[in-house]
């Protein structure tokens, strides 16, 4: 097996990935891409990166069959339950109570944009189930990702002991079911929580996201770090088209939208309110 991609092969794959996903692949990512491709080559029984590259770029039918796998392996899917937990507190203590005072419809609508394996949308659902114990309301969560592999996992709602570790014990008792097979330490999110979350395939580079409802809240965290600045502006602009004026957008604490021409006003740590008049061009 050839142990390294040539600079040309890497440049071709990285350009393809940037074009289809918006994900930057500078030369510093070569080792990472190479090791992910290495696994794929083994699955396909191929002996060299040259063979894989040749098939992908010279054979249209082979590319059509392989593109989903290549795009899946190009994404980084790190996530956790209750990641950056302050945002879930803000949702439950500030944003939801305001919505309950002045509901914008019969359902509180959230979009988890770039949901990976589901930990984030299920955390949102658990947070809102807890709030619902105090006051009744309807909510629904749309969770989308471009990777078909992570969506498949998210839909199963099954997690290992290690993955559920960040969920506080009292919430685990309420919202997780333990596998009947005691050797197999796996947990599944209860049906009452799952019923509030629907999953869909969505690429942020698509010209039209095809969402029918305006959202009250969007979680778009730890996704745009992989995009260059023009792509970030473009994607967040499109996300804002699906966010109700007055609705809230959460990004990760390590991310920033500073100086970008967007209809958003910063309201707190890494969260914004959609204010169409705030757009300065
Ligand atoms: C690091 S995970 C973040 C998961 C979660 N939001 C969190 O903060 O824990 C980033 C996710 O963005 C998705 N993603 C990357 N590029 C995308 C694109 N162009 N369209 C849609 N999703 C994308 C990846 O598949 C991945 O699951």
Short mmCIF file of C-alpha atoms and ligand atoms in Angstrom, two decimals:
data_model
loop_
_atom_site.label_atom_id
_atom_site.label_comp_id
_atom_site.label_asym_id
_atom_site.label_seq_id
_atom_site.Cartn_x
_atom_site.Cartn_y
_atom_site.Cartn_z
CA UNK A 1 0.00 0.00 0.00
CA UNK A 2 1.35 3.47 -0.94
CA UNK A 3 1.89 5.29 2.34
CA UNK A 4 1.43 8.92 1.27
CA UNK A 5 -0.72 10.99 -1.04
CA UNK A 6 1.35 12.96 -3.52
CA UNK A 7 0.97 16.76 -3.27
CA UNK A 8 -0.99 16.68 -6.56
CA UNK A 9 -3.40 14.01 -5.33
CA UNK A 10 -3.90 15.86 -2.05
CA UNK A 11 -4.51 19.14 -3.93
CA UNK A 12 -7.18 17.46 -6.10
CA UNK A 13 -9.03 15.95 -3.14
CA UNK A 14 -8.79 19.10 -1.06
CA UNK A 15 -10.13 21.26 -3.92
CA UNK A 16 -13.00 18.81 -4.45
CA UNK A 17 -13.89 18.82 -0.74
CA UNK A 18 -13.72 22.62 -0.49
CA UNK A 19 -15.94 22.94 -3.55
CA UNK A 20 -18.57 20.46 -2.33
CA UNK A 21 -18.59 21.11 1.42
CA UNK A 22 -16.88 24.46 1.95
CA UNK A 23 -14.42 22.70 4.26
CA UNK A 24 -10.90 24.14 4.08
CA UNK A 25 -8.22 21.52 3.57
CA UNK A 26 -4.84 23.27 3.85
CA UNK A 27 -1.65 21.17 3.53
CA UNK A 28 -1.60 20.84 7.35
CA UNK A 29 -4.63 18.52 6.97
CA UNK A 30 -2.86 16.12 4.63
CA UNK A 31 -1.97 13.54 7.30
CA UNK A 32 -5.53 13.54 8.63
CA UNK A 33 -7.09 13.12 5.17
CA UNK A 34 -4.56 10.49 4.27
CA UNK A 35 -5.30 8.34 7.30
CA UNK A 36 -9.06 8.57 6.71
CA UNK A 37 -8.59 7.67 3.04
CA UNK A 38 -6.31 4.83 4.04
CA UNK A 39 -9.19 3.16 5.89
CA UNK A 40 -11.44 3.65 2.87
CA UNK A 41 -8.87 2.08 0.55
CA UNK A 42 -8.73 -0.97 2.79
CA UNK A 43 -12.55 -1.26 2.70
CA UNK A 44 -12.42 -1.10 -1.10
CA UNK A 45 -9.49 -3.52 -1.33
CA UNK A 46 -7.39 -0.98 -3.24
CA UNK A 47 -3.61 -1.01 -3.05
CA UNK A 48 -2.69 2.60 -3.62
CA UNK A 49 -3.85 6.19 -3.34
CA UNK A 50 -2.96 6.50 -7.03
CA UNK A 51 -5.58 3.87 -7.91
CA UNK A 52 -8.25 5.54 -5.75
CA UNK A 53 -7.39 8.99 -7.16
CA UNK A 54 -7.47 7.69 -10.73
CA UNK A 55 -10.86 6.05 -10.25
CA UNK A 56 -12.35 9.07 -8.50
CA UNK A 57 -11.22 11.73 -10.96
CA UNK A 58 -11.17 9.79 -14.24
CA UNK A 59 -14.27 7.61 -13.98
CA UNK A 60 -17.56 9.51 -13.65
CA UNK A 61 -19.59 6.47 -12.62
CA UNK A 62 -17.03 5.50 -9.97
CA UNK A 63 -17.06 9.07 -8.65
CA UNK A 64 -20.86 9.07 -8.44
CA UNK A 65 -20.69 5.87 -6.35
CA UNK A 66 -17.89 7.12 -4.14
CA UNK A 67 -18.73 10.78 -3.53
CA UNK A 68 -20.90 10.14 -0.46
CA UNK A 69 -18.07 8.16 1.18
CA UNK A 70 -15.48 10.80 0.37
CA UNK A 71 -17.64 13.62 1.74
CA UNK A 72 -18.49 11.60 4.87
CA UNK A 73 -14.84 11.02 5.61
CA UNK A 74 -13.93 14.65 4.95
CA UNK A 75 -16.15 15.89 7.81
CA UNK A 76 -15.03 16.12 11.43
CA UNK A 77 -17.88 15.10 13.69
CA UNK A 78 -16.66 15.68 17.23
CA UNK A 79 -19.58 16.46 19.50
CA UNK A 80 -20.88 15.86 23.04
CA UNK A 81 -24.02 15.94 25.11
CA UNK A 82 -24.22 19.30 26.96
CA UNK A 83 -21.25 20.71 25.04
CA UNK A 84 -20.69 24.36 26.02
CA UNK A 85 -23.51 23.98 28.58
CA UNK A 86 -24.07 27.69 29.22
CA UNK A 87 -26.05 27.90 25.97
CA UNK A 88 -28.63 25.37 27.17
CA UNK A 89 -29.11 27.41 30.37
CA UNK A 90 -29.59 30.59 28.33
CA UNK A 91 -32.14 28.80 26.18
CA UNK A 92 -34.13 27.53 29.17
CA UNK A 93 -33.81 30.60 31.42
CA UNK A 94 -33.91 33.53 28.98
CA UNK A 95 -35.08 32.69 25.50
CA UNK A 96 -37.84 30.19 26.18
CA UNK A 97 -39.54 32.26 28.94
CA UNK A 98 -39.63 35.25 26.56
CA UNK A 99 -41.12 33.10 23.81
CA UNK A 100 -43.71 31.74 26.24
CA UNK A 101 -44.77 35.30 27.08
CA UNK A 102 -45.06 36.23 23.40
CA UNK A 103 -45.28 33.02 21.37
CA UNK A 104 -44.61 33.43 17.65
CA UNK A 105 -46.77 30.41 16.84
CA UNK A 106 -48.17 27.27 18.41
CA UNK A 107 -44.78 25.48 18.32
CA UNK A 108 -41.35 26.61 19.55
CA UNK A 109 -39.13 25.69 16.59
CA UNK A 110 -35.42 24.95 16.77
CA UNK A 111 -32.89 23.97 14.13
CA UNK A 112 -29.70 22.18 15.06
CA UNK A 113 -27.63 22.95 11.97
CA UNK A 114 -24.67 20.55 11.72
CA UNK A 115 -25.99 18.06 14.28
CA UNK A 116 -23.36 15.32 13.86
CA UNK A 117 -24.31 12.10 15.70
CA UNK A 118 -27.25 13.66 17.55
CA UNK A 119 -25.89 14.57 20.98
CA UNK A 120 -26.63 18.28 20.48
CA UNK A 121 -30.26 18.01 19.28
CA UNK A 122 -31.06 15.45 21.99
CA UNK A 123 -29.52 17.80 24.58
CA UNK A 124 -31.81 20.54 23.27
CA UNK A 125 -34.79 18.20 23.53
CA UNK A 126 -33.90 17.11 27.08
CA UNK A 127 -33.45 20.76 28.11
CA UNK A 128 -36.90 21.63 26.74
CA UNK A 129 -38.54 18.53 28.27
CA UNK A 130 -37.26 19.73 31.65
CA UNK A 131 -38.68 23.21 31.02
CA UNK A 132 -41.98 21.67 29.96
CA UNK A 133 -42.34 20.07 33.36
CA UNK A 134 -42.82 23.65 34.68
CA UNK A 135 -45.08 24.97 31.90
CA UNK A 136 -46.67 23.16 29.02
CA UNK A 137 -45.77 24.10 25.42
CA UNK A 138 -45.06 22.39 22.10
CA UNK A 139 -41.63 22.28 20.52
CA UNK A 140 -39.94 20.66 17.57
CA UNK A 141 -36.29 20.30 16.63
CA UNK A 142 -34.99 19.88 13.11
CA UNK A 143 -31.48 18.42 13.10
CA UNK A 144 -29.49 18.40 9.86
CA UNK A 145 -26.06 17.36 8.67
CA UNK A 146 -24.34 16.67 5.36
CA UNK A 147 -22.82 13.38 6.51
CA UNK A 148 -25.09 10.42 5.91
CA UNK A 149 -22.93 8.37 8.28
CA UNK A 150 -23.55 10.59 11.32
CA UNK A 151 -27.25 10.97 10.49
CA UNK A 152 -27.61 7.21 10.50
CA UNK A 153 -26.10 7.07 13.99
CA UNK A 154 -28.17 10.03 15.22
CA UNK A 155 -31.41 8.36 14.16
CA UNK A 156 -30.61 5.24 16.20
CA UNK A 157 -30.24 7.46 19.32
CA UNK A 158 -27.95 4.80 20.81
CA UNK A 159 -24.84 5.87 22.75
CA UNK A 160 -22.06 4.27 24.75
CA UNK A 161 -21.45 4.76 28.46
CA UNK A 162 -18.57 7.10 27.63
CA UNK A 163 -20.74 9.19 25.33
CA UNK A 164 -23.51 9.68 27.88
CA UNK A 165 -21.06 10.65 30.66
CA UNK A 166 -21.73 14.44 30.36
CA UNK A 167 -25.47 13.95 30.99
CA UNK A 168 -26.24 14.71 34.65
CA UNK A 169 -27.33 11.58 36.56
CA UNK A 170 -30.94 12.69 37.29
CA UNK A 171 -31.48 13.37 33.58
CA UNK A 172 -30.00 10.01 32.62
CA UNK A 173 -32.51 8.30 34.88
CA UNK A 174 -35.37 10.14 33.17
CA UNK A 175 -34.34 10.24 29.54
CA UNK A 176 -32.15 7.19 28.82
CA UNK A 177 -32.98 3.51 28.54
CA UNK A 178 -30.23 1.03 29.30
CA UNK A 179 -29.71 -1.88 26.95
CA UNK A 180 -31.36 -5.07 28.24
CA UNK A 181 -28.15 -6.92 27.56
CA UNK A 182 -26.15 -5.90 30.66
CA UNK A 183 -22.82 -6.82 29.03
CA UNK A 184 -23.48 -4.36 26.28
CA UNK A 185 -23.28 -0.99 28.03
CA UNK A 186 -25.37 1.01 25.63
CA UNK A 187 -28.10 3.54 26.19
CA UNK A 188 -30.93 4.80 24.06
CA UNK A 189 -32.73 8.12 24.24
CA UNK A 190 -36.34 7.53 25.34
CA UNK A 191 -39.07 7.69 22.65
CA UNK A 192 -40.71 10.78 24.26
CA UNK A 193 -37.53 12.77 23.58
CA UNK A 194 -36.86 11.22 20.17
CA UNK A 195 -40.36 12.17 19.04
CA UNK A 196 -39.42 15.86 19.19
CA UNK A 197 -36.39 15.54 16.91
CA UNK A 198 -36.45 14.96 13.16
CA UNK A 199 -33.29 14.48 11.12
CA UNK A 200 -32.57 15.60 7.58
CA UNK A 201 -29.74 15.75 5.08
CA UNK A 202 -28.66 19.31 4.30
CA UNK A 203 -25.50 20.75 2.77
CA UNK A 204 -24.86 24.37 3.79
CA UNK A 205 -23.47 25.04 0.30
CA UNK A 206 -26.82 24.15 -1.32
CA UNK A 207 -28.44 27.18 -2.98
CA UNK A 208 -31.78 26.47 -1.29
CA UNK A 209 -32.16 24.78 2.10
CA UNK A 210 -35.78 23.88 1.42
CA UNK A 211 -36.99 24.53 4.98
CA UNK A 212 -40.67 25.33 5.18
CA UNK A 213 -40.90 26.89 8.65
CA UNK A 214 -39.13 29.89 10.15
CA UNK A 215 -37.07 28.93 13.20
CA UNK A 216 -37.17 30.56 16.63
CA UNK A 217 -33.69 29.31 17.53
CA UNK A 218 -30.76 27.99 15.49
CA UNK A 219 -27.78 26.18 16.97
CA UNK A 220 -24.93 26.41 14.44
CA UNK A 221 -21.97 25.52 16.60
CA UNK A 222 -18.54 24.18 15.73
CA UNK A 223 -19.28 24.03 12.02
CA UNK A 224 -18.12 27.30 10.50
CA UNK A 225 -14.61 26.95 11.94
CA UNK A 226 -14.05 24.66 8.97
CA UNK A 227 -15.14 27.32 6.43
CA UNK A 228 -13.28 30.32 5.06
CA UNK A 229 -14.68 33.76 5.83
CA UNK A 230 -16.66 34.37 2.60
CA UNK A 231 -18.28 30.93 3.00
CA UNK A 232 -19.12 31.72 6.64
CA UNK A 233 -20.83 34.96 5.63
CA UNK A 234 -22.68 33.24 2.82
CA UNK A 235 -23.91 30.33 4.96
CA UNK A 236 -24.92 32.47 7.96
CA UNK A 237 -26.79 34.83 5.61
CA UNK A 238 -28.75 31.85 4.28
CA UNK A 239 -29.36 30.53 7.80
CA UNK A 240 -30.77 33.97 8.74
CA UNK A 241 -33.36 33.62 5.96
CA UNK A 242 -34.77 30.73 7.99
CA UNK A 243 -34.54 32.49 11.35
CA UNK A 244 -37.54 34.49 12.51
CA UNK A 245 -36.79 38.20 13.06
CA UNK A 246 -36.16 38.36 16.81
CA UNK A 247 -35.06 34.69 16.81
CA UNK A 248 -31.70 33.61 18.21
CA UNK A 249 -28.57 32.11 16.64
CA UNK A 250 -25.97 30.28 18.74
CA UNK A 251 -22.42 29.71 17.52
CA UNK A 252 -19.52 28.09 19.41
CA UNK A 253 -17.53 30.11 21.92
CA UNK A 254 -14.39 29.64 19.80
CA UNK A 255 -16.12 31.07 16.71
CA UNK A 256 -16.72 34.68 15.75
CA UNK A 257 -18.88 36.62 13.30
CA UNK A 258 -17.25 39.93 14.11
CA UNK A 259 -17.11 42.40 11.24
CA UNK A 260 -19.25 40.27 8.93
CA UNK A 261 -22.17 41.98 7.14
CA UNK A 262 -24.97 40.04 8.82
CA UNK A 263 -28.42 40.97 10.19
CA UNK A 264 -27.45 39.90 13.70
CA UNK A 265 -26.93 41.65 17.02
CA UNK A 266 -24.70 40.08 19.67
CA UNK A 267 -26.78 39.39 22.79
CA UNK A 268 -24.41 37.35 24.96
CA UNK A 269 -21.60 34.79 24.87
CA UNK A 270 -21.63 33.46 21.30
CA UNK A 271 -25.31 34.11 20.71
CA UNK A 272 -27.10 36.62 18.54
CA UNK A 273 -30.55 37.94 17.80
CA UNK A 274 -31.83 38.22 14.24
CA UNK A 275 -32.40 41.89 13.59
CA UNK A 276 -32.80 42.59 9.86
CA UNK A 277 -32.21 46.33 10.46
CA UNK A 278 -28.82 45.58 12.09
CA UNK A 279 -27.32 44.79 8.68
CA UNK A 280 -24.57 47.25 7.85
CA UNK A 281 -23.19 46.83 4.33
C1 LIG B 1 -17.68 19.28 14.74
S1 LIG B 1 -19.30 18.82 14.28
C2 LIG B 1 -20.27 19.87 15.35
C3 LIG B 1 -21.45 19.13 15.93
C4 LIG B 1 -22.30 19.95 16.90
N1 LIG B 1 -22.89 21.09 16.25
C5 LIG B 1 -21.50 20.38 18.10
O1 LIG B 1 -21.22 21.57 18.26
O2 LIG B 1 -21.13 19.51 18.90
C6 LIG B 1 -19.48 19.63 12.68
C7 LIG B 1 -20.57 19.02 11.81
O3 LIG B 1 -20.78 19.88 10.68
C8 LIG B 1 -21.06 19.07 9.56
N2 LIG B 1 -20.75 19.80 8.31
C9 LIG B 1 -19.54 20.15 7.82
N3 LIG B 1 -19.66 20.74 6.62
C10 LIG B 1 -20.98 20.77 6.35
C11 LIG B 1 -21.74 21.25 5.23
N4 LIG B 1 -21.17 21.82 4.16
N5 LIG B 1 -23.10 21.12 5.29
C12 LIG B 1 -23.70 20.56 6.37
N6 LIG B 1 -23.03 20.07 7.44
C13 LIG B 1 -21.69 20.17 7.43
C14 LIG B 1 -20.16 17.85 9.75
O4 LIG B 1 -20.63 16.72 9.04
C15 LIG B 1 -20.17 17.66 11.27
O5 LIG B 1 -21.06 16.66 11.68
#
